[in-house]
């Protein structure tokens, strides 16, 4: 029997129900799944710190015995080798994701042929969901129900309200 250790990398700023759907699917397929939060210097300022993103992921996955949460810096494939992982899990929502994901998967394979990328589709209701859209809706005061868990929604709203106060001196309604 093969022991498949998979890494599910991402920014998770914040974790969404789409991410959690994929984590549940991955935990059924792989022997071990490590959700790895990337230090992504290209993305600029994040809504949550690494520590906060990790806390939310830990809380949302505590019932899954074969899932752990970690952070990494540098090349994903180097991190995979350090962890003894043989697979990378990525979610594909729509065709628009495919081009970037294909480029990343092929480049990762070129750098490290021992690591295979596995794509999974989240449930249809999450096919238009992303952390970026969650942040944007929250900033504009829209509803987040069904997009992120309640604990994450509360933390997103609290963070955005706090940023608004420090930027304007005014409370959001
Ligand atoms: O949630 P995201 O932002 O889509 O995740 C992108 C992520 C973190 C998976 C990607 O940027 C990544 O793997 N970064 C690590 C650096 C790396 O290995 N870059 C080369 C990719 S070919």
Tab-separated table of N, CA and C and ligand atoms in Angstrom:
chain	number	residue	atom	x	y	z
A	1	UNK	N	0.845	-1.202	0.000
A	1	UNK	CA	0.000	0.000	0.000
A	1	UNK	C	0.880	1.251	0.000
A	2	UNK	N	0.487	2.236	-0.815
A	2	UNK	CA	1.249	3.484	-0.850
A	2	UNK	C	0.782	4.411	0.276
A	3	UNK	N	1.730	5.165	0.786
A	3	UNK	CA	1.374	6.142	1.805
A	3	UNK	C	1.424	7.517	1.135
A	4	UNK	N	0.256	8.053	0.809
A	4	UNK	CA	0.235	9.317	0.072
A	4	UNK	C	0.056	10.488	1.040
A	5	UNK	N	1.096	11.319	1.048
A	5	UNK	CA	1.036	12.554	1.844
A	5	UNK	C	0.859	13.692	0.847
A	6	UNK	N	-0.205	14.459	1.030
A	6	UNK	CA	-0.469	15.566	0.101
A	6	UNK	C	-0.383	16.906	0.828
A	7	UNK	N	0.078	17.901	0.065
A	7	UNK	CA	0.117	19.265	0.574
A	7	UNK	C	-0.976	20.057	-0.145
A	8	UNK	N	-1.789	20.759	0.613
A	8	UNK	CA	-2.783	21.659	0.020
A	8	UNK	C	-2.308	23.089	0.311
A	9	UNK	N	-1.613	23.712	-0.672
A	9	UNK	CA	-1.046	25.034	-0.412
A	9	UNK	C	-2.005	26.163	-0.807
A	10	UNK	N	-1.809	27.313	-0.196
A	10	UNK	CA	-2.627	28.463	-0.579
A	10	UNK	C	-2.384	29.629	0.342
A	11	UNK	N	-3.100	30.728	0.068
A	11	UNK	CA	-2.971	31.917	0.906
A	11	UNK	C	-3.973	31.881	2.070
A	12	UNK	N	-5.157	31.351	1.830
A	12	UNK	CA	-6.191	31.175	2.862
A	12	UNK	C	-6.436	32.472	3.644
A	13	UNK	N	-6.691	33.553	2.911
A	13	UNK	CA	-6.836	34.885	3.548
A	13	UNK	C	-8.223	35.460	3.287
A	14	UNK	N	-9.280	34.929	3.906
A	14	UNK	CA	-9.318	33.868	4.896
A	14	UNK	C	-9.741	32.539	4.261
A	15	UNK	N	-9.740	31.467	5.093
A	15	UNK	CA	-10.264	30.168	4.637
A	15	UNK	C	-11.753	30.329	4.310
A	16	UNK	N	-12.175	29.736	3.197
A	16	UNK	CA	-13.596	29.801	2.783
A	16	UNK	C	-14.224	28.409	2.869
A	17	UNK	N	-15.540	28.364	2.662
A	17	UNK	CA	-16.214	27.061	2.626
A	17	UNK	C	-15.738	26.222	1.437
A	18	UNK	N	-15.271	26.898	0.386
A	18	UNK	CA	-14.724	26.172	-0.774
A	18	UNK	C	-13.435	25.452	-0.395
A	19	UNK	N	-12.553	26.145	0.348
A	19	UNK	CA	-11.317	25.496	0.834
A	19	UNK	C	-11.678	24.301	1.722
A	20	UNK	N	-12.649	24.513	2.619
A	20	UNK	CA	-12.987	23.452	3.578
A	20	UNK	C	-13.594	22.250	2.865
A	21	UNK	N	-14.368	22.522	1.811
A	21	UNK	CA	-14.932	21.435	1.000
A	21	UNK	C	-13.790	20.592	0.408
A	22	UNK	N	-12.786	21.273	-0.102
A	22	UNK	CA	-11.653	20.568	-0.717
A	22	UNK	C	-10.831	19.809	0.333
A	23	UNK	N	-10.679	20.405	1.521
A	23	UNK	CA	-9.934	19.738	2.595
A	23	UNK	C	-10.650	18.443	2.996
A	24	UNK	N	-11.977	18.485	3.100
A	24	UNK	CA	-12.731	17.271	3.442
A	24	UNK	C	-12.569	16.209	2.359
A	25	UNK	N	-12.650	16.629	1.099
A	25	UNK	CA	-12.480	15.664	-0.003
A	25	UNK	C	-11.072	15.078	0.029
A	26	UNK	N	-10.070	15.951	0.226
A	26	UNK	CA	-8.670	15.499	0.241
A	26	UNK	C	-8.390	14.564	1.408
A	27	UNK	N	-9.006	14.826	2.547
A	27	UNK	CA	-8.733	13.988	3.728
A	27	UNK	C	-9.270	12.569	3.527
A	28	UNK	N	-10.278	12.433	2.643
A	28	UNK	CA	-10.805	11.084	2.363
A	28	UNK	C	-9.897	10.338	1.390
A	29	UNK	N	-9.223	11.089	0.525
A	29	UNK	CA	-8.441	10.467	-0.551
A	29	UNK	C	-7.008	10.140	-0.125
A	30	UNK	N	-6.415	11.025	0.673
A	30	UNK	CA	-4.991	10.877	1.004
A	30	UNK	C	-4.822	10.324	2.419
A	31	UNK	N	-3.657	9.684	2.647
A	31	UNK	CA	-3.375	9.178	3.994
A	31	UNK	C	-3.177	10.340	4.956
A	32	UNK	N	-2.477	11.360	4.459
A	32	UNK	CA	-2.235	12.536	5.295
A	32	UNK	C	-2.351	13.773	4.418
A	33	UNK	N	-2.973	14.805	4.950
A	33	UNK	CA	-3.118	16.052	4.193
A	33	UNK	C	-2.583	17.210	5.049
A	34	UNK	N	-1.598	17.914	4.491
A	34	UNK	CA	-1.055	19.083	5.205
A	34	UNK	C	-1.537	20.333	4.477
A	35	UNK	N	-2.323	21.131	5.165
A	35	UNK	CA	-2.763	22.411	4.605
A	35	UNK	C	-1.647	23.406	4.907
A	36	UNK	N	-1.034	23.946	3.851
A	36	UNK	CA	0.168	24.762	4.042
A	36	UNK	C	-0.089	26.196	3.593
A	37	UNK	N	0.005	27.116	4.549
A	37	UNK	CA	-0.237	28.532	4.247
A	37	UNK	C	1.077	29.136	3.751
A	38	UNK	N	1.019	29.723	2.559
A	38	UNK	CA	2.239	30.262	1.944
A	38	UNK	C	2.500	31.684	2.388
A	39	UNK	N	3.774	31.962	2.662
A	39	UNK	CA	4.204	33.346	2.831
A	39	UNK	C	4.333	33.854	1.402
A	40	UNK	N	3.329	34.631	0.969
A	40	UNK	CA	3.308	35.042	-0.436
A	40	UNK	C	3.630	36.527	-0.537
A	41	UNK	N	4.883	36.798	-0.812
A	41	UNK	CA	5.335	38.186	-0.788
A	41	UNK	C	4.746	39.013	-1.926
A	42	UNK	N	4.328	38.343	-3.009
A	42	UNK	CA	3.798	39.066	-4.175
A	42	UNK	C	2.412	39.652	-3.924
A	43	UNK	N	1.687	39.096	-2.954
A	43	UNK	CA	0.278	39.471	-2.811
A	43	UNK	C	0.055	40.743	-2.009
A	44	UNK	N	1.129	41.329	-1.480
A	44	UNK	CA	0.991	42.570	-0.725
A	44	UNK	C	0.359	42.339	0.635
A	45	UNK	N	-0.338	43.375	1.121
A	45	UNK	CA	-0.885	43.292	2.470
A	45	UNK	C	-2.029	42.285	2.543
A	46	UNK	N	-2.027	41.487	3.594
A	46	UNK	CA	-3.104	40.505	3.757
A	46	UNK	C	-4.103	41.022	4.796
A	47	UNK	N	-5.305	40.442	4.776
A	47	UNK	CA	-6.302	40.845	5.783
A	47	UNK	C	-5.923	40.266	7.142
A	48	UNK	N	-5.436	39.019	7.132
A	48	UNK	CA	-5.068	38.340	8.384
A	48	UNK	C	-3.590	37.969	8.390
A	49	UNK	N	-3.013	37.955	9.585
A	49	UNK	CA	-1.619	37.512	9.711
A	49	UNK	C	-1.574	36.001	9.512
A	50	UNK	N	-0.359	35.483	9.320
A	50	UNK	CA	-0.176	34.030	9.198
A	50	UNK	C	-0.762	33.308	10.400
A	51	UNK	N	-0.452	33.869	11.604
A	51	UNK	CA	-0.894	33.230	12.847
A	51	UNK	C	-2.426	33.150	12.889
A	52	UNK	N	-3.077	34.238	12.465
A	52	UNK	CA	-4.550	34.257	12.496
A	52	UNK	C	-5.135	33.283	11.476
A	53	UNK	N	-4.530	33.252	10.277
A	53	UNK	CA	-5.025	32.330	9.244
A	53	UNK	C	-4.870	30.883	9.705
A	54	UNK	N	-3.736	30.629	10.382
A	54	UNK	CA	-3.489	29.276	10.892
A	54	UNK	C	-4.509	28.918	11.978
A	55	UNK	N	-4.756	29.863	12.892
A	55	UNK	CA	-5.729	29.617	13.982
A	55	UNK	C	-7.094	29.233	13.411
A	56	UNK	N	-7.541	29.981	12.387
A	56	UNK	CA	-8.864	29.706	11.807
A	56	UNK	C	-8.891	28.329	11.148
A	57	UNK	N	-7.815	28.003	10.414
A	57	UNK	CA	-7.768	26.683	9.755
A	57	UNK	C	-7.728	25.549	10.783
A	58	UNK	N	-6.960	25.754	11.853
A	58	UNK	CA	-6.877	24.711	12.890
A	58	UNK	C	-8.273	24.482	13.487
A	59	UNK	N	-8.958	25.584	13.817
A	59	UNK	CA	-10.288	25.462	14.432
A	59	UNK	C	-11.279	24.772	13.500
A	60	UNK	N	-11.171	25.035	12.211
A	60	UNK	CA	-12.148	24.507	11.247
A	60	UNK	C	-11.860	23.065	10.825
A	61	UNK	N	-10.686	22.529	11.192
A	61	UNK	CA	-10.343	21.172	10.726
A	61	UNK	C	-10.053	20.224	11.888
A	62	UNK	N	-10.378	20.665	13.121
A	62	UNK	CA	-9.924	19.857	14.265
A	62	UNK	C	-10.543	18.456	14.308
A	63	UNK	N	-11.688	18.261	13.647
A	63	UNK	CA	-12.297	16.923	13.689
A	63	UNK	C	-11.667	15.970	12.653
A	64	UNK	N	-10.775	16.465	11.817
A	64	UNK	CA	-10.168	15.615	10.775
A	64	UNK	C	-8.789	15.129	11.245
A	65	UNK	N	-8.716	13.843	11.618
A	65	UNK	CA	-7.499	13.299	12.254
A	65	UNK	C	-6.262	13.327	11.365
A	66	UNK	N	-6.465	13.172	10.048
A	66	UNK	CA	-5.283	13.077	9.167
A	66	UNK	C	-4.938	14.422	8.508
A	67	UNK	N	-5.526	15.507	9.028
A	67	UNK	CA	-5.253	16.837	8.460
A	67	UNK	C	-4.471	17.668	9.469
A	68	UNK	N	-3.390	18.292	9.013
A	68	UNK	CA	-2.659	19.215	9.886
A	68	UNK	C	-2.449	20.536	9.150
A	69	UNK	N	-2.159	21.582	9.912
A	69	UNK	CA	-2.002	22.926	9.336
A	69	UNK	C	-0.577	23.396	9.582
A	70	UNK	N	0.032	23.945	8.536
A	70	UNK	CA	1.414	24.393	8.656
A	70	UNK	C	1.577	25.674	7.825
A	71	UNK	N	2.749	26.294	7.922
A	71	UNK	CA	3.066	27.447	7.071
A	71	UNK	C	4.378	27.137	6.357
A	72	UNK	N	4.591	27.776	5.210
A	72	UNK	CA	5.873	27.548	4.528
A	72	UNK	C	6.307	28.801	3.780
A	73	UNK	N	7.603	28.865	3.548
A	73	UNK	CA	8.192	29.979	2.835
A	73	UNK	C	9.058	29.388	1.729
A	74	UNK	N	9.167	30.073	0.616
A	74	UNK	CA	10.034	29.571	-0.461
A	74	UNK	C	9.280	28.672	-1.413
A	75	UNK	N	10.015	27.854	-2.139
A	75	UNK	CA	9.401	27.017	-3.174
A	75	UNK	C	8.521	25.924	-2.575
A	76	UNK	N	7.346	25.778	-3.161
A	76	UNK	CA	6.416	24.745	-2.702
A	76	UNK	C	7.030	23.351	-2.834
A	77	UNK	N	7.699	23.080	-3.964
A	77	UNK	CA	8.230	21.718	-4.163
A	77	UNK	C	9.323	21.386	-3.136
A	78	UNK	N	10.094	22.387	-2.729
A	78	UNK	CA	11.132	22.132	-1.713
A	78	UNK	C	10.463	21.797	-0.382
A	79	UNK	N	9.389	22.525	-0.096
A	79	UNK	CA	8.632	22.249	1.133
A	79	UNK	C	8.051	20.822	1.087
A	80	UNK	N	7.527	20.421	-0.092
A	80	UNK	CA	6.956	19.068	-0.245
A	80	UNK	C	8.008	18.011	0.098
A	81	UNK	N	9.219	18.187	-0.428
A	81	UNK	CA	10.279	17.200	-0.193
A	81	UNK	C	10.638	17.172	1.295
A	82	UNK	N	10.725	18.350	1.906
A	82	UNK	CA	11.047	18.400	3.351
A	82	UNK	C	9.990	17.664	4.179
A	83	UNK	N	8.747	17.715	3.715
A	83	UNK	CA	7.645	17.076	4.450
A	83	UNK	C	7.460	15.608	4.062
A	84	UNK	N	8.214	15.132	3.087
A	84	UNK	CA	8.030	13.758	2.597
A	84	UNK	C	6.721	13.607	1.832
A	85	UNK	N	6.257	14.701	1.229
A	85	UNK	CA	4.971	14.652	0.512
A	85	UNK	C	5.182	14.252	-0.947
A	86	UNK	N	4.244	13.473	-1.486
A	86	UNK	CA	4.347	13.059	-2.881
A	86	UNK	C	3.249	13.650	-3.752
A	87	UNK	N	2.394	14.484	-3.177
A	87	UNK	CA	1.324	15.088	-3.980
A	87	UNK	C	1.020	16.510	-3.511
A	88	UNK	N	0.564	17.319	-4.468
A	88	UNK	CA	0.053	18.663	-4.172
A	88	UNK	C	-1.411	18.658	-4.563
A	89	UNK	N	-2.266	19.113	-3.681
A	89	UNK	CA	-3.694	19.199	-3.987
A	89	UNK	C	-4.032	20.639	-4.336
A	90	UNK	N	-4.736	20.828	-5.455
A	90	UNK	CA	-5.225	22.165	-5.833
A	90	UNK	C	-6.673	22.029	-6.280
A	91	UNK	N	-7.445	23.065	-6.018
A	91	UNK	CA	-8.838	23.074	-6.449
A	91	UNK	C	-8.968	23.802	-7.773
A	92	UNK	N	-9.821	23.268	-8.639
A	92	UNK	CA	-10.134	23.973	-9.887
A	92	UNK	C	-11.628	24.270	-9.860
A	93	UNK	N	-11.962	25.550	-9.963
A	93	UNK	CA	-13.378	25.933	-9.911
A	93	UNK	C	-13.946	26.037	-11.311
A	94	UNK	N	-13.350	26.898	-12.113
A	94	UNK	CA	-13.863	27.124	-13.470
A	94	UNK	C	-12.692	27.044	-14.440
A	95	UNK	N	-12.999	27.093	-15.726
A	95	UNK	CA	-11.962	27.044	-16.762
A	95	UNK	C	-10.927	28.148	-16.557
A	96	UNK	N	-11.392	29.288	-16.033
A	96	UNK	CA	-10.484	30.420	-15.830
A	96	UNK	C	-9.338	30.076	-14.874
A	97	UNK	N	-9.542	29.130	-13.969
A	97	UNK	CA	-8.459	28.716	-13.062
A	97	UNK	C	-7.416	27.879	-13.787
A	98	UNK	N	-7.842	27.237	-14.887
A	98	UNK	CA	-7.037	26.166	-15.465
A	98	UNK	C	-5.668	26.620	-15.949
A	99	UNK	N	-5.633	27.777	-16.625
A	99	UNK	CA	-4.382	28.203	-17.253
A	99	UNK	C	-3.271	28.397	-16.214
A	100	UNK	N	-3.590	29.118	-15.150
A	100	UNK	CA	-2.605	29.378	-14.100
A	100	UNK	C	-2.222	28.079	-13.389
A	101	UNK	N	-3.246	27.252	-13.118
A	101	UNK	CA	-2.986	25.997	-12.399
A	101	UNK	C	-2.134	25.048	-13.238
A	102	UNK	N	-2.387	25.023	-14.546
A	102	UNK	CA	-1.608	24.159	-15.443
A	102	UNK	C	-0.144	24.605	-15.435
A	103	UNK	N	0.053	25.913	-15.556
A	103	UNK	CA	1.414	26.462	-15.569
A	103	UNK	C	2.136	26.111	-14.262
A	104	UNK	N	1.446	26.273	-13.156
A	104	UNK	CA	2.075	25.997	-11.861
A	104	UNK	C	2.384	24.498	-11.712
A	105	UNK	N	1.426	23.664	-12.097
A	105	UNK	CA	1.612	22.209	-11.950
A	105	UNK	C	2.772	21.721	-12.820
A	106	UNK	N	2.837	22.212	-14.057
A	106	UNK	CA	3.897	21.751	-14.963
A	106	UNK	C	5.262	22.269	-14.523
A	107	UNK	N	5.292	23.508	-14.051
A	107	UNK	CA	6.565	24.066	-13.574
A	107	UNK	C	7.020	23.332	-12.316
A	108	UNK	N	6.089	23.053	-11.422
A	108	UNK	CA	6.445	22.291	-10.213
A	108	UNK	C	6.954	20.898	-10.583
A	109	UNK	N	6.323	20.278	-11.596
A	109	UNK	CA	6.754	18.929	-12.010
A	109	UNK	C	8.136	18.958	-12.646
A	110	UNK	N	8.390	20.053	-13.402
A	110	UNK	CA	9.711	20.188	-14.016
A	110	UNK	C	10.789	20.313	-12.920
A	111	UNK	N	10.470	21.108	-11.886
A	111	UNK	CA	11.454	21.305	-10.813
A	111	UNK	C	11.592	20.062	-9.940
A	112	UNK	N	10.484	19.338	-9.754
A	112	UNK	CA	10.502	18.203	-8.837
A	112	UNK	C	9.568	17.089	-9.330
A	113	UNK	N	10.084	16.189	-10.200
A	113	UNK	CA	9.219	15.155	-10.798
A	113	UNK	C	8.653	14.158	-9.788
A	114	UNK	N	9.194	14.144	-8.570
A	114	UNK	CA	8.655	13.187	-7.577
A	114	UNK	C	7.322	13.657	-6.990
A	115	UNK	N	6.971	14.915	-7.241
A	115	UNK	CA	5.719	15.445	-6.662
A	115	UNK	C	4.670	15.602	-7.761
A	116	UNK	N	3.538	14.972	-7.578
A	116	UNK	CA	2.450	14.987	-8.567
A	116	UNK	C	1.354	15.961	-8.108
A	117	UNK	N	0.829	16.778	-9.020
A	117	UNK	CA	-0.298	17.672	-8.656
A	117	UNK	C	-1.621	16.967	-8.942
A	118	UNK	N	-2.518	17.023	-7.981
A	118	UNK	CA	-3.847	16.410	-8.123
A	118	UNK	C	-4.881	17.528	-8.037
A	119	UNK	N	-5.750	17.616	-9.042
A	119	UNK	CA	-6.801	18.642	-9.034
A	119	UNK	C	-8.119	18.035	-8.595
A	120	UNK	N	-8.827	18.776	-7.761
A	120	UNK	CA	-10.169	18.326	-7.371
A	120	UNK	C	-11.135	19.496	-7.550
A	121	UNK	N	-12.383	19.164	-7.833
A	121	UNK	CA	-13.407	20.198	-7.997
A	121	UNK	C	-14.181	20.354	-6.688
A	122	UNK	N	-14.344	21.582	-6.207
A	122	UNK	CA	-15.208	21.764	-5.031
A	122	UNK	C	-16.673	21.582	-5.431
A	123	UNK	N	-17.547	21.481	-4.438
A	123	UNK	CA	-18.992	21.405	-4.711
A	123	UNK	C	-19.409	22.626	-5.545
A	124	UNK	N	-20.425	22.415	-6.418
A	124	UNK	CA	-20.824	23.465	-7.379
A	124	UNK	C	-21.107	24.805	-6.704
A	125	UNK	N	-21.706	24.741	-5.503
A	125	UNK	CA	-22.101	26.021	-4.880
A	125	UNK	C	-20.902	26.879	-4.484
A	126	UNK	N	-19.697	26.287	-4.550
A	126	UNK	CA	-18.508	27.071	-4.216
A	126	UNK	C	-17.681	27.418	-5.454
A	127	UNK	N	-18.232	27.164	-6.632
A	127	UNK	CA	-17.424	27.310	-7.847
A	127	UNK	C	-17.147	28.780	-8.191
A	128	UNK	N	-17.840	29.706	-7.562
A	128	UNK	CA	-17.584	31.137	-7.828
A	128	UNK	C	-17.061	31.835	-6.574
A	129	UNK	N	-16.614	31.031	-5.614
A	129	UNK	CA	-16.189	31.578	-4.326
A	129	UNK	C	-14.668	31.691	-4.250
A	130	UNK	N	-14.181	32.798	-3.712
A	130	UNK	CA	-12.734	32.943	-3.489
A	130	UNK	C	-12.525	33.826	-2.263
A	131	UNK	N	-11.332	33.749	-1.690
A	131	UNK	CA	-11.022	34.610	-0.532
A	131	UNK	C	-11.108	36.072	-0.938
A	132	UNK	N	-10.659	36.371	-2.162
A	132	UNK	CA	-10.657	37.763	-2.626
A	132	UNK	C	-12.084	38.320	-2.656
A	133	UNK	N	-13.031	37.489	-3.151
A	133	UNK	CA	-14.406	37.973	-3.265
A	133	UNK	C	-15.037	38.101	-1.870
A	134	UNK	N	-14.638	37.225	-0.962
A	134	UNK	CA	-15.127	37.311	0.419
A	134	UNK	C	-14.660	38.630	1.046
A	135	UNK	N	-13.394	38.969	0.846
A	135	UNK	CA	-12.859	40.230	1.411
A	135	UNK	C	-13.598	41.428	0.824
A	136	UNK	N	-13.849	41.363	-0.490
A	136	UNK	CA	-14.502	42.492	-1.158
A	136	UNK	C	-15.946	42.663	-0.686
A	137	UNK	N	-16.690	41.552	-0.607
A	137	UNK	CA	-18.090	41.640	-0.154
A	137	UNK	C	-18.129	42.193	1.271
A	138	UNK	N	-17.215	41.685	2.114
A	138	UNK	CA	-17.193	42.139	3.516
A	138	UNK	C	-16.908	43.637	3.593
A	139	UNK	N	-15.961	44.106	2.797
A	139	UNK	CA	-15.616	45.540	2.826
A	139	UNK	C	-16.807	46.395	2.419
A	140	UNK	N	-17.640	45.850	1.510
A	140	UNK	CA	-18.783	46.625	1.010
A	140	UNK	C	-20.056	46.334	1.800
A	141	UNK	N	-19.912	45.582	2.891
A	141	UNK	CA	-21.046	45.352	3.793
A	141	UNK	C	-22.047	44.314	3.305
A	142	UNK	N	-21.677	43.477	2.356
A	142	UNK	CA	-22.594	42.447	1.836
A	142	UNK	C	-22.625	41.200	2.709
A	143	UNK	N	-23.555	40.264	2.391
A	143	UNK	CA	-23.732	39.064	3.226
A	143	UNK	C	-22.655	38.004	2.952
A	144	UNK	N	-22.185	37.360	4.014
A	144	UNK	CA	-21.156	36.310	3.860
A	144	UNK	C	-21.705	34.927	4.209
A	145	UNK	N	-23.004	34.868	4.503
A	145	UNK	CA	-23.609	33.598	4.901
A	145	UNK	C	-23.414	32.550	3.809
A	146	UNK	N	-22.944	31.385	4.223
A	146	UNK	CA	-22.754	30.274	3.278
A	146	UNK	C	-21.413	30.320	2.558
A	147	UNK	N	-20.691	31.451	2.684
A	147	UNK	CA	-19.399	31.570	1.987
A	147	UNK	C	-18.227	31.183	2.880
A	148	UNK	N	-18.336	31.538	4.158
A	148	UNK	CA	-17.293	31.202	5.135
A	148	UNK	C	-17.989	30.727	6.410
A	149	UNK	N	-17.289	29.942	7.258
A	149	UNK	CA	-17.908	29.545	8.527
A	149	UNK	C	-18.181	30.783	9.386
A	150	UNK	N	-19.142	30.645	10.331
A	150	UNK	CA	-19.554	31.774	11.172
A	150	UNK	C	-18.367	32.402	11.908
A	151	UNK	N	-17.488	31.555	12.437
A	151	UNK	CA	-16.332	32.085	13.186
A	151	UNK	C	-15.459	32.963	12.286
A	152	UNK	N	-15.293	32.533	11.040
A	152	UNK	CA	-14.470	33.301	10.097
A	152	UNK	C	-15.205	34.591	9.732
A	153	UNK	N	-16.521	34.491	9.515
A	153	UNK	CA	-17.309	35.693	9.190
A	153	UNK	C	-17.153	36.746	10.287
A	154	UNK	N	-17.274	36.315	11.544
A	154	UNK	CA	-17.155	37.270	12.666
A	154	UNK	C	-15.782	37.929	12.657
A	155	UNK	N	-14.754	37.133	12.404
A	155	UNK	CA	-13.393	37.688	12.439
A	155	UNK	C	-13.147	38.620	11.257
A	156	UNK	N	-13.711	38.292	10.096
A	156	UNK	CA	-13.560	39.167	8.915
A	156	UNK	C	-14.238	40.507	9.200
A	157	UNK	N	-15.464	40.450	9.707
A	157	UNK	CA	-16.215	41.695	9.961
A	157	UNK	C	-15.510	42.550	11.008
A	158	UNK	N	-15.014	41.876	12.036
A	158	UNK	CA	-14.321	42.610	13.117
A	158	UNK	C	-13.066	43.282	12.559
A	159	UNK	N	-12.323	42.562	11.716
A	159	UNK	CA	-11.073	43.100	11.163
A	159	UNK	C	-11.351	44.290	10.243
A	160	UNK	N	-12.405	44.147	9.419
A	160	UNK	CA	-12.702	45.230	8.466
A	160	UNK	C	-13.220	46.467	9.202
A	161	UNK	N	-14.023	46.250	10.233
A	161	UNK	CA	-14.518	47.385	11.019
A	161	UNK	C	-13.353	48.094	11.695
A	162	UNK	N	-12.409	47.322	12.228
A	162	UNK	CA	-11.251	47.906	12.933
A	162	UNK	C	-10.399	48.718	11.961
A	163	UNK	N	-10.221	48.173	10.746
A	163	UNK	CA	-9.417	48.902	9.751
A	163	UNK	C	-10.108	50.198	9.337
A	164	UNK	N	-11.462	50.130	9.259
A	164	UNK	CA	-12.229	51.312	8.867
A	164	UNK	C	-12.079	52.403	9.921
A	165	UNK	N	-12.144	51.994	11.190
A	165	UNK	CA	-12.005	52.984	12.272
A	165	UNK	C	-10.612	53.611	12.213
A	166	UNK	N	-9.584	52.766	12.032
A	166	UNK	CA	-8.243	53.362	12.054
A	166	UNK	C	-7.994	54.221	10.820
A	167	UNK	N	-8.704	53.937	9.707
A	167	UNK	CA	-8.506	54.753	8.502
A	167	UNK	C	-9.312	56.049	8.535
A	168	UNK	N	-10.514	56.013	9.152
A	168	UNK	CA	-11.410	57.171	9.057
A	168	UNK	C	-11.764	57.771	10.411
A	169	UNK	N	-11.485	57.022	11.471
A	169	UNK	CA	-11.905	57.475	12.797
A	169	UNK	C	-13.385	57.236	13.034
A	170	UNK	N	-14.092	56.609	12.026
A	170	UNK	CA	-15.549	56.401	12.175
A	170	UNK	C	-15.877	54.912	12.247
A	171	UNK	N	-16.948	54.592	12.986
A	171	UNK	CA	-17.434	53.216	13.035
A	171	UNK	C	-18.279	52.931	11.803
A	172	UNK	N	-18.172	51.673	11.266
A	172	UNK	CA	-19.100	51.266	10.205
A	172	UNK	C	-20.431	50.974	10.859
A	173	UNK	N	-21.540	51.162	10.155
A	173	UNK	CA	-22.846	50.859	10.745
A	173	UNK	C	-23.008	49.374	10.899
B	1	LIG	O1	-4.183	30.597	-2.672
B	1	LIG	P1	-3.269	30.916	-3.799
B	1	LIG	O2	-2.825	32.344	-3.694
B	1	LIG	O3	-3.874	30.582	-5.138
B	1	LIG	O4	-1.945	29.999	-3.667
B	1	LIG	C1	-0.855	30.129	-4.555
B	1	LIG	C2	0.349	29.311	-4.033
B	1	LIG	C3	0.695	29.730	-2.620
B	1	LIG	C4	0.000	27.850	-4.048
B	1	LIG	C5	1.561	29.567	-4.989
B	1	LIG	O5	1.782	30.939	-5.095
B	1	LIG	C6	2.831	28.875	-4.493
B	1	LIG	O6	2.994	27.683	-4.629
B	1	LIG	N1	3.751	29.666	-3.893
B	1	LIG	C7	5.015	29.145	-3.359
B	1	LIG	C8	6.198	29.626	-4.220
B	1	LIG	C9	6.436	28.694	-5.401
B	1	LIG	O7	6.716	27.526	-5.259
B	1	LIG	N2	6.330	29.273	-6.619
B	1	LIG	C10	6.519	28.566	-7.848
B	1	LIG	C11	5.218	28.025	-8.402
B	1	LIG	S1	5.436	27.285	-9.980
